[in-house]
PDB file of C-alpha atoms (C1' of nucleotides) in Angstrom:
ATOM      1  CA  MET A  19       0.000   0.000   0.000  1.00  0.00           C
ATOM      2  CA  LEU A  20       1.163   3.496  -0.819  1.00  0.00           C
ATOM      3  CA  LYS A  21      -0.358   6.318   1.220  1.00  0.00           C
ATOM      4  CA  VAL A  22       0.147   9.902   0.051  1.00  0.00           C
ATOM      5  CA  ILE A  23      -1.199  13.100   1.602  1.00  0.00           C
ATOM      6  CA  SER A  24      -1.246  16.522  -0.028  1.00  0.00           C
ATOM      7  CA  TRP A  25      -1.736  19.634   2.075  1.00  0.00           C
ATOM      8  CA  ASN A  26      -1.435  23.368   1.546  1.00  0.00           C
ATOM      9  CA  VAL A  27      -0.261  24.228   5.088  1.00  0.00           C
ATOM     10  CA  ASN A  28      -0.137  28.014   4.701  1.00  0.00           C
ATOM     11  CA  SER A  29       3.272  28.256   6.449  1.00  0.00           C
ATOM     12  CA  VAL A  30       4.956  25.089   7.680  1.00  0.00           C
ATOM     13  CA  ARG A  31       6.465  26.903  10.660  1.00  0.00           C
ATOM     14  CA  ALA A  32       3.073  28.115  11.841  1.00  0.00           C
ATOM     15  CA  ARG A  33       1.707  24.581  11.408  1.00  0.00           C
ATOM     16  CA  VAL A  34       4.442  22.346  12.863  1.00  0.00           C
ATOM     17  CA  ASP A  35       2.126  20.853  15.512  1.00  0.00           C
ATOM     18  CA  SER A  36      -0.596  20.206  12.942  1.00  0.00           C
ATOM     19  CA  VAL A  37       1.848  18.542  10.554  1.00  0.00           C
ATOM     20  CA  GLU A  38       3.025  16.269  13.387  1.00  0.00           C
ATOM     21  CA  HIS A  39      -0.620  15.470  14.148  1.00  0.00           C
ATOM     22  CA  VAL A  40      -1.304  14.590  10.511  1.00  0.00           C
ATOM     23  CA  LEU A  41       1.795  12.368  10.324  1.00  0.00           C
ATOM     24  CA  LYS A  42       0.907  10.533  13.559  1.00  0.00           C
ATOM     25  CA  THR A  43      -2.763  10.145  12.699  1.00  0.00           C
ATOM     26  CA  HIS A  44      -2.410   8.944   9.114  1.00  0.00           C
ATOM     27  CA  GLN A  45       1.196   7.698   8.952  1.00  0.00           C
ATOM     28  CA  PRO A  46       1.531   8.430   5.232  1.00  0.00           C
ATOM     29  CA  ASP A  47       4.473   7.218   3.178  1.00  0.00           C
ATOM     30  CA  PHE A  48       4.664  10.641   1.539  1.00  0.00           C
ATOM     31  CA  LEU A  49       3.342  14.040   2.575  1.00  0.00           C
ATOM     32  CA  ALA A  50       3.343  16.809  -0.046  1.00  0.00           C
ATOM     33  CA  LEU A  51       3.267  20.298   1.454  1.00  0.00           C
ATOM     34  CA  GLN A  52       2.495  23.530  -0.371  1.00  0.00           C
ATOM     35  CA  GLU A  53       2.923  27.146   0.735  1.00  0.00           C
ATOM     36  CA  THR A  54       5.677  26.280   3.192  1.00  0.00           C
ATOM     37  CA  LYS A  55       6.676  29.981   3.139  1.00  0.00           C
ATOM     38  CA  VAL A  56      10.208  29.406   4.365  1.00  0.00           C
ATOM     39  CA  THR A  57      13.753  29.201   3.043  1.00  0.00           C
ATOM     40  CA  ASP A  58      15.389  25.779   2.986  1.00  0.00           C
ATOM     41  CA  ASP A  59      17.768  26.560   5.886  1.00  0.00           C
ATOM     42  CA  LEU A  60      14.886  27.495   8.224  1.00  0.00           C
ATOM     43  CA  PHE A  61      12.638  24.546   7.328  1.00  0.00           C
ATOM     44  CA  PRO A  62      11.736  22.567  10.507  1.00  0.00           C
ATOM     45  CA  TYR A  63      13.491  19.394   9.315  1.00  0.00           C
ATOM     46  CA  ASP A  64      13.960  18.042  12.846  1.00  0.00           C
ATOM     47  CA  GLN A  65      10.305  18.311  13.855  1.00  0.00           C
ATOM     48  CA  PHE A  66       9.133  15.251  11.917  1.00  0.00           C
ATOM     49  CA  PRO A  67      10.912  12.165  13.294  1.00  0.00           C
ATOM     50  CA  GLY A  68      11.002   9.176  10.976  1.00  0.00           C
ATOM     51  CA  TYR A  69      10.621  11.382   7.915  1.00  0.00           C
ATOM     52  CA  THR A  70      13.098  12.937   5.510  1.00  0.00           C
ATOM     53  CA  CYS A  71      12.245  16.328   3.990  1.00  0.00           C
ATOM     54  CA  HIS A  72      13.046  17.364   0.431  1.00  0.00           C
ATOM     55  CA  ILE A  73      12.518  21.059  -0.043  1.00  0.00           C
ATOM     56  CA  SER A  74      12.111  23.735  -2.661  1.00  0.00           C
ATOM     57  CA  GLY A  75      11.582  26.925  -0.689  1.00  0.00           C
ATOM     58  CA  GLN A  76      11.938  30.709  -0.795  1.00  0.00           C
ATOM     59  CA  PRO A  77      11.362  33.565   1.700  1.00  0.00           C
ATOM     60  CA  SER A  78       7.780  34.485   2.655  1.00  0.00           C
ATOM     61  CA  TYR A  79       5.920  33.051  -0.299  1.00  0.00           C
ATOM     62  CA  ASN A  80       5.206  29.775  -2.068  1.00  0.00           C
ATOM     63  CA  GLY A  81       7.491  26.812  -1.320  1.00  0.00           C
ATOM     64  CA  VAL A  82       6.819  23.082  -1.670  1.00  0.00           C
ATOM     65  CA  ALA A  83       8.180  20.044   0.151  1.00  0.00           C
ATOM     66  CA  TRP A  84       8.042  16.255   0.093  1.00  0.00           C
ATOM     67  CA  VAL A  85       8.101  14.735   3.581  1.00  0.00           C
ATOM     68  CA  CYS A  86       9.045  11.092   3.029  1.00  0.00           C
ATOM     69  CA  LYS A  87       9.023   7.942   5.142  1.00  0.00           C
ATOM     70  CA  ASN A  88      10.658   5.938   2.350  1.00  0.00           C
ATOM     71  CA  SER A  89      13.849   6.755   0.507  1.00  0.00           C
ATOM     72  CA  CYS A  90      13.420   8.566  -2.777  1.00  0.00           C
ATOM     73  CA  ASP A  91      15.343  10.555  -5.372  1.00  0.00           C
ATOM     74  CA  VAL A  92      14.591  14.179  -6.158  1.00  0.00           C
ATOM     75  CA  ILE A  93      14.215  14.569  -9.935  1.00  0.00           C
ATOM     76  CA  CYS A  94      13.492  18.290 -10.196  1.00  0.00           C
ATOM     77  CA  ARG A  95      12.998  21.217  -7.810  1.00  0.00           C
ATOM     78  CA  ASN A  96      11.823  23.869 -10.263  1.00  0.00           C
ATOM     79  CA  LEU A  97       9.507  24.318 -13.202  1.00  0.00           C
ATOM     80  CA  PRO A  98      11.785  25.312 -16.107  1.00  0.00           C
ATOM     81  CA  GLY A  99      11.293  28.963 -17.006  1.00  0.00           C
ATOM     82  CA  PHE A 100       9.618  29.723 -13.672  1.00  0.00           C
ATOM     83  CA  GLU A 101      12.497  29.169 -11.265  1.00  0.00           C
ATOM     84  CA  GLU A 102      11.924  32.395  -9.325  1.00  0.00           C
ATOM     85  CA  GLN A 103       8.800  30.993  -7.639  1.00  0.00           C
ATOM     86  CA  LYS A 104       9.185  27.654  -5.880  1.00  0.00           C
ATOM     87  CA  ARG A 105       6.080  25.728  -6.841  1.00  0.00           C
ATOM     88  CA  PHE A 106       7.245  22.364  -8.175  1.00  0.00           C
ATOM     89  CA  ILE A 107       9.154  19.401  -6.775  1.00  0.00           C
ATOM     90  CA  ALA A 108       9.285  15.953  -8.350  1.00  0.00           C
ATOM     91  CA  ILE A 109      10.629  12.743  -6.812  1.00  0.00           C
ATOM     92  CA  GLU A 110      10.907   9.088  -7.793  1.00  0.00           C
ATOM     93  CA  SER A 111      10.156   6.126  -5.535  1.00  0.00           C
ATOM     94  CA  ASN A 112       9.297   2.488  -6.202  1.00  0.00           C
ATOM     95  CA  GLY A 113       9.000   3.177  -9.920  1.00  0.00           C
ATOM     96  CA  TRP A 114       6.508   5.982  -9.313  1.00  0.00           C
ATOM     97  CA  THR A 115       7.024   9.576 -10.394  1.00  0.00           C
ATOM     98  CA  LEU A 116       5.523  11.741  -7.638  1.00  0.00           C
ATOM     99  CA  ILE A 117       4.965  15.412  -8.415  1.00  0.00           C
ATOM    100  CA  ASN A 118       3.994  18.069  -5.891  1.00  0.00           C
ATOM    101  CA  VAL A 119       2.718  21.412  -7.231  1.00  0.00           C
ATOM    102  CA  TYR A 120       1.491  24.749  -5.991  1.00  0.00           C
ATOM    103  CA  VAL A 121      -0.112  26.352  -9.030  1.00  0.00           C
ATOM    104  CA  PRO A 122      -0.125  30.185  -8.989  1.00  0.00           C
ATOM    105  CA  ASN A 123      -3.276  31.700  -7.533  1.00  0.00           C
ATOM    106  CA  GLY A 124      -3.930  33.955 -10.520  1.00  0.00           C
ATOM    107  CA  GLY A 125      -4.834  37.122  -8.620  1.00  0.00           C
ATOM    108  CA  ASP A 126      -8.296  38.626  -8.534  1.00  0.00           C
ATOM    109  CA  ALA A 127      -8.891  39.596 -12.167  1.00  0.00           C
ATOM    110  CA  ILE A 128      -9.193  37.508 -15.317  1.00  0.00           C
ATOM    111  CA  GLY A 129      -6.694  38.955 -17.780  1.00  0.00           C
ATOM    112  CA  GLY A 130      -4.515  40.551 -15.113  1.00  0.00           C
ATOM    113  CA  ASP A 131      -0.753  40.059 -14.806  1.00  0.00           C
ATOM    114  CA  LYS A 132      -1.061  37.303 -12.191  1.00  0.00           C
ATOM    115  CA  TYR A 133      -3.696  35.528 -14.260  1.00  0.00           C
ATOM    116  CA  THR A 134      -1.453  35.629 -17.331  1.00  0.00           C
ATOM    117  CA  TYR A 135       1.430  34.315 -15.218  1.00  0.00           C
ATOM    118  CA  LYS A 136      -0.781  31.447 -14.048  1.00  0.00           C
ATOM    119  CA  LEU A 137      -1.710  30.428 -17.601  1.00  0.00           C
ATOM    120  CA  GLY A 138       1.944  30.566 -18.672  1.00  0.00           C
ATOM    121  CA  TRP A 139       2.905  28.465 -15.677  1.00  0.00           C
ATOM    122  CA  LEU A 140       0.242  25.869 -16.527  1.00  0.00           C
ATOM    123  CA  GLU A 141       1.476  25.704 -20.134  1.00  0.00           C
ATOM    124  CA  ALA A 142       5.043  25.053 -18.939  1.00  0.00           C
ATOM    125  CA  PHE A 143       3.711  22.541 -16.410  1.00  0.00           C
ATOM    126  CA  CYS A 144       2.013  20.525 -19.177  1.00  0.00           C
ATOM    127  CA  ASP A 145       5.280  20.494 -21.156  1.00  0.00           C
ATOM    128  CA  GLN A 146       7.242  19.364 -18.102  1.00  0.00           C
ATOM    129  CA  ILE A 147       4.832  16.548 -17.216  1.00  0.00           C
ATOM    130  CA  SER A 148       4.800  15.367 -20.828  1.00  0.00           C
ATOM    131  CA  SER A 149       8.586  15.069 -20.747  1.00  0.00           C
ATOM    132  CA  TYR A 150       8.377  12.335 -18.071  1.00  0.00           C
ATOM    133  CA  ASP A 151       7.212   8.745 -18.290  1.00  0.00           C
ATOM    134  CA  THR A 152       3.520   9.238 -17.542  1.00  0.00           C
ATOM    135  CA  SER A 153       2.651   5.550 -17.130  1.00  0.00           C
ATOM    136  CA  LYS A 154       3.176   5.402 -13.346  1.00  0.00           C
ATOM    137  CA  MET A 155       2.698   8.972 -12.243  1.00  0.00           C
ATOM    138  CA  LEU A 156       0.983  10.672  -9.339  1.00  0.00           C
ATOM    139  CA  ILE A 157       0.549  14.441  -9.263  1.00  0.00           C
ATOM    140  CA  CYS A 158      -0.863  16.200  -6.230  1.00  0.00           C
ATOM    141  CA  GLY A 159      -1.096  19.662  -4.807  1.00  0.00           C
ATOM    142  CA  ASP A 160      -2.951  22.943  -4.769  1.00  0.00           C
ATOM    143  CA  PHE A 161      -3.992  23.524  -8.388  1.00  0.00           C
ATOM    144  CA  ASN A 162      -6.017  26.674  -7.707  1.00  0.00           C
ATOM    145  CA  ILE A 163      -8.570  25.403 -10.234  1.00  0.00           C
ATOM    146  CA  ALA A 164     -12.096  24.239  -9.416  1.00  0.00           C
ATOM    147  CA  PRO A 165     -12.635  21.874 -12.371  1.00  0.00           C
ATOM    148  CA  THR A 166     -16.444  22.131 -12.619  1.00  0.00           C
ATOM    149  CA  ASP A 167     -19.321  23.947 -10.961  1.00  0.00           C
ATOM    150  CA  GLN A 168     -19.824  20.859  -8.780  1.00  0.00           C
ATOM    151  CA  ASP A 169     -16.562  21.854  -7.110  1.00  0.00           C
ATOM    152  CA  VAL A 170     -17.835  25.316  -6.124  1.00  0.00           C
ATOM    153  CA  TYR A 171     -20.238  26.049  -3.243  1.00  0.00           C
ATOM    154  CA  ASP A 172     -21.954  28.887  -5.116  1.00  0.00           C
ATOM    155  CA  PRO A 173     -21.229  28.753  -8.870  1.00  0.00           C
ATOM    156  CA  LEU A 174     -23.312  31.858  -9.611  1.00  0.00           C
ATOM    157  CA  LYS A 175     -21.332  33.934  -7.126  1.00  0.00           C
ATOM    158  CA  TRP A 176     -18.098  32.590  -8.605  1.00  0.00           C
ATOM    159  CA  ASN A 177     -19.143  32.994 -12.238  1.00  0.00           C
ATOM    160  CA  ASN A 178     -16.297  34.468 -14.313  1.00  0.00           C
ATOM    161  CA  CYS A 179     -13.920  34.513 -11.356  1.00  0.00           C
ATOM    162  CA  VAL A 180     -10.312  33.379 -11.236  1.00  0.00           C
ATOM    163  CA  LEU A 181     -10.122  29.670 -10.232  1.00  0.00           C
ATOM    164  CA  VAL A 182     -13.166  28.754 -12.354  1.00  0.00           C
ATOM    165  CA  SER A 183     -12.540  30.463 -15.707  1.00  0.00           C
ATOM    166  CA  ASP A 184     -12.833  28.582 -19.008  1.00  0.00           C
ATOM    167  CA  GLU A 185      -9.111  29.010 -19.716  1.00  0.00           C
ATOM    168  CA  GLU A 186      -8.055  27.583 -16.356  1.00  0.00           C
ATOM    169  CA  ARG A 187     -10.505  24.703 -16.734  1.00  0.00           C
ATOM    170  CA  ALA A 188      -9.145  24.067 -20.245  1.00  0.00           C
ATOM    171  CA  TYR A 189      -5.694  23.632 -18.708  1.00  0.00           C
ATOM    172  CA  TRP A 190      -7.141  21.190 -16.185  1.00  0.00           C
ATOM    173  CA  GLN A 191      -8.479  19.201 -19.143  1.00  0.00           C
ATOM    174  CA  LYS A 192      -5.149  19.488 -20.945  1.00  0.00           C
ATOM    175  CA  ILE A 193      -3.375  18.009 -17.917  1.00  0.00           C
ATOM    176  CA  LYS A 194      -5.849  15.109 -17.850  1.00  0.00           C
ATOM    177  CA  ASP A 195      -5.401  14.619 -21.606  1.00  0.00           C
ATOM    178  CA  ILE A 196      -1.741  13.778 -20.948  1.00  0.00           C
ATOM    179  CA  GLY A 197      -3.140  10.517 -19.581  1.00  0.00           C
ATOM    180  CA  LEU A 198      -4.161  11.230 -16.005  1.00  0.00           C
ATOM    181  CA  SER A 199      -7.368  10.816 -14.002  1.00  0.00           C
ATOM    182  CA  ASP A 200      -8.883  13.136 -11.398  1.00  0.00           C
ATOM    183  CA  VAL A 201      -8.817  10.688  -8.489  1.00  0.00           C
ATOM    184  CA  PHE A 202     -11.420  12.291  -6.237  1.00  0.00           C
ATOM    185  CA  ARG A 203     -14.025  12.801  -8.948  1.00  0.00           C
ATOM    186  CA  THR A 204     -13.468   9.312 -10.332  1.00  0.00           C
ATOM    187  CA  ILE A 205     -14.173   7.728  -6.935  1.00  0.00           C
ATOM    188  CA  HIS A 206     -16.765  10.145  -5.570  1.00  0.00           C
ATOM    189  CA  LYS A 207     -19.303  11.183  -8.209  1.00  0.00           C
ATOM    190  CA  ASP A 208     -21.624  13.103  -5.895  1.00  0.00           C
ATOM    191  CA  GLN A 209     -19.667  14.497  -2.922  1.00  0.00           C
ATOM    192  CA  PRO A 210     -18.503  18.096  -3.349  1.00  0.00           C
ATOM    193  CA  GLY A 211     -15.102  17.203  -1.895  1.00  0.00           C
ATOM    194  CA  PHE A 212     -14.217  20.758  -0.941  1.00  0.00           C
ATOM    195  CA  THR A 213     -10.615  21.230   0.185  1.00  0.00           C
ATOM    196  CA  TRP A 214     -10.465  24.974   0.847  1.00  0.00           C
ATOM    197  CA  TRP A 215     -12.647  27.338   2.874  1.00  0.00           C
ATOM    198  CA  ASP A 216     -11.980  31.067   3.286  1.00  0.00           C
ATOM    199  CA  TYR A 217     -10.852  32.131   6.752  1.00  0.00           C
ATOM    200  CA  ARG A 218     -13.375  34.932   6.554  1.00  0.00           C
ATOM    201  CA  GLY A 219     -17.113  34.943   7.079  1.00  0.00           C
ATOM    202  CA  PHE A 220     -17.353  31.595   8.892  1.00  0.00           C
ATOM    203  CA  ALA A 221     -16.911  29.952   5.502  1.00  0.00           C
ATOM    204  CA  TYR A 222     -16.076  26.500   6.886  1.00  0.00           C
ATOM    205  CA  ARG A 223     -19.069  26.444   9.226  1.00  0.00           C
ATOM    206  CA  ARG A 224     -21.309  27.559   6.356  1.00  0.00           C
ATOM    207  CA  LYS A 225     -19.799  24.934   4.026  1.00  0.00           C
ATOM    208  CA  HIS A 226     -18.650  27.663   1.623  1.00  0.00           C
ATOM    209  CA  GLY A 227     -15.794  25.730   0.049  1.00  0.00           C
ATOM    210  CA  LEU A 228     -14.023  24.942  -3.181  1.00  0.00           C
ATOM    211  CA  ARG A 229     -12.383  21.755  -4.467  1.00  0.00           C
ATOM    212  CA  ILE A 230      -9.000  23.037  -5.664  1.00  0.00           C
ATOM    213  CA  ASP A 231      -6.523  20.567  -4.128  1.00  0.00           C
ATOM    214  CA  HIS A 232      -6.251  17.503  -6.323  1.00  0.00           C
ATOM    215  CA  PHE A 233      -4.708  14.127  -6.962  1.00  0.00           C
ATOM    216  CA  LEU A 234      -4.121  12.864 -10.492  1.00  0.00           C
ATOM    217  CA  VAL A 235      -2.824   9.403 -11.328  1.00  0.00           C
ATOM    218  CA  SER A 236      -2.004   7.696 -14.614  1.00  0.00           C
ATOM    219  CA  ASN A 237      -5.167   6.322 -16.231  1.00  0.00           C
ATOM    220  CA  ASP A 238      -3.778   2.792 -16.088  1.00  0.00           C
ATOM    221  CA  MET A 239      -3.194   3.160 -12.327  1.00  0.00           C
ATOM    222  CA  ILE A 240      -6.640   4.454 -11.320  1.00  0.00           C
ATOM    223  CA  ASP A 241      -7.881   0.953 -10.502  1.00  0.00           C
ATOM    224  CA  ARG A 242      -5.179   0.717  -7.858  1.00  0.00           C
ATOM    225  CA  VAL A 243      -6.740   3.517  -5.811  1.00  0.00           C
ATOM    226  CA  GLU A 244      -8.285   2.144  -2.607  1.00  0.00           C
ATOM    227  CA  GLU A 245      -9.630   5.411  -1.261  1.00  0.00           C
ATOM    228  CA  ILE A 246      -9.335   9.174  -1.311  1.00  0.00           C
ATOM    229  CA  THR A 247     -10.616  11.347   1.516  1.00  0.00           C
ATOM    230  CA  VAL A 248     -10.524  14.968   2.630  1.00  0.00           C
ATOM    231  CA  ASP A 249      -9.300  15.296   6.236  1.00  0.00           C
ATOM    232  CA  GLU A 250     -11.735  17.920   7.481  1.00  0.00           C
ATOM    233  CA  GLU A 251     -10.844  17.162  11.104  1.00  0.00           C
ATOM    234  CA  THR A 252      -7.539  18.933  10.532  1.00  0.00           C
ATOM    235  CA  ARG A 253      -9.402  21.942   9.093  1.00  0.00           C
ATOM    236  CA  ARG A 254     -11.356  22.118  12.384  1.00  0.00           C
ATOM    237  CA  LEU A 255      -8.261  22.287  14.632  1.00  0.00           C
ATOM    238  CA  ASP A 256      -7.276  25.543  16.334  1.00  0.00           C
ATOM    239  CA  ARG A 257      -5.253  27.877  14.099  1.00  0.00           C
ATOM    240  CA  PRO A 258      -5.861  25.790  10.962  1.00  0.00           C
ATOM    241  CA  SER A 259      -4.628  26.221   7.443  1.00  0.00           C
ATOM    242  CA  ASP A 260      -7.438  27.367   5.174  1.00  0.00           C
ATOM    243  CA  HIS A 261      -6.904  24.115   3.194  1.00  0.00           C
ATOM    244  CA  ALA A 262      -7.626  20.583   4.421  1.00  0.00           C
ATOM    245  CA  PRO A 263      -5.230  17.689   3.739  1.00  0.00           C
ATOM    246  CA  VAL A 264      -6.299  15.210   1.047  1.00  0.00           C
ATOM    247  CA  GLN A 265      -5.139  11.622   1.385  1.00  0.00           C
ATOM    248  CA  VAL A 266      -4.933   8.764  -1.095  1.00  0.00           C
ATOM    249  CA  SER A 267      -4.230   5.069  -0.579  1.00  0.00           C
ATOM    250  CA  LEU A 268      -3.261   2.892  -3.500  1.00  0.00           C
ATOM    251  CA  LYS A 269      -1.920  -0.553  -4.175  1.00  0.00           C
ATOM    252  CA  LEU A 270       1.730  -0.534  -5.187  1.00  0.00           C
TER     253      LEU A 270
ATOM    254  C1'  DA B  17     -19.735  48.134  -2.628  1.00  0.00           C
ATOM    255  C1'  DT B  18     -16.409  46.741   0.703  1.00  0.00           C
ATOM    256  C1'  DG B  19     -14.081  43.972   3.942  1.00  0.00           C
ATOM    257  C1'  DG B  20     -14.151  40.140   6.320  1.00  0.00           C
ATOM    258  C1'  DC B  21      -8.883  36.474   8.149  1.00  0.00           C
ATOM    259  C1'  DG B  22      -4.177  34.711   8.517  1.00  0.00           C
ATOM    260  C1'  DT B  23       0.858  34.807   7.564  1.00  0.00           C
ATOM    261  C1'  DC B  24       5.228  37.038   6.491  1.00  0.00           C
ATOM    262  C1'  DC B  25       8.518  40.656   7.200  1.00  0.00           C
ATOM    263  C1'  DG B  26       9.946  43.551  10.403  1.00  0.00           C
ATOM    264  C1'  DA B  27       8.499  47.265  13.297  1.00  0.00           C
ATOM    265  C1'  DG B  28       3.845  49.717  10.673  1.00  0.00           C
ATOM    266  C1'  DG B  29       1.198  48.331   7.537  1.00  0.00           C
ATOM    267  C1'  DG B  30       1.532  46.397   2.795  1.00  0.00           C
ATOM    268  C1'  DA B  31       1.798  42.096  -0.054  1.00  0.00           C
ATOM    269  C1'  DC B  32      -0.392  38.022  -0.852  1.00  0.00           C
ATOM    270  C1'  DG B  33      -3.638  34.452  -0.747  1.00  0.00           C
ATOM    271  C1'  DA B  34      -8.439  32.362  -3.173  1.00  0.00           C
TER     272       DA B  34
END
DNA sequence: ATGGCGTCCGAGGGACGA
């Protein structure tokens, strides 16, 4: 069994206790963190006994990490052409290519500079993924894309907003067209599966969420998935991240 | 219509997130 968790922690240093709790509770083989918001030298390596951390970090913003129980090799710590923002780290283990991403948010306006940056990043991401062997691949992370209106608590309110635009959703499709399946939506046809709730306005309590944190696996590997769940308990802890961890179990 | 909350950096409040 291979157990992988993906979690946008919104600062790994502010969430050390919660990360420990997640590791103890679920005992994953691999934990993918996004928005670690810390340089590599200040990463709390020593706080997660039994796990080795592979980092791609920067000051204040972004940052991704693989926290690994098993040994693995780091393949790539940057998306080519977008090295200034640390949003991509790929490793290999047991014949699997495991990719952890933090897709740019895209700002608050369709057509704005941050939105354009996001689309460019997604284009480069598709090229990078296509350059690997995609037959035994798992990609997880914060994609900042809600693939369909089912993944949005109030689609009318979110109409024409960043995270749900046609262009972003077209990139989601383009990623899947490389030969990957949306794990959550394949297993759970009806659940919303929200993974993010705004800190503001009691959004979690009111179930005002989005499904933007995803797992993709190679089409030929989808039958190996035992389960995928959103760990809302961790979202209910004191001082939570605004994202919940998502966990997948699959047969090796 | 706007801000609403949380984190970082660094010493006050702006940048950023989604």
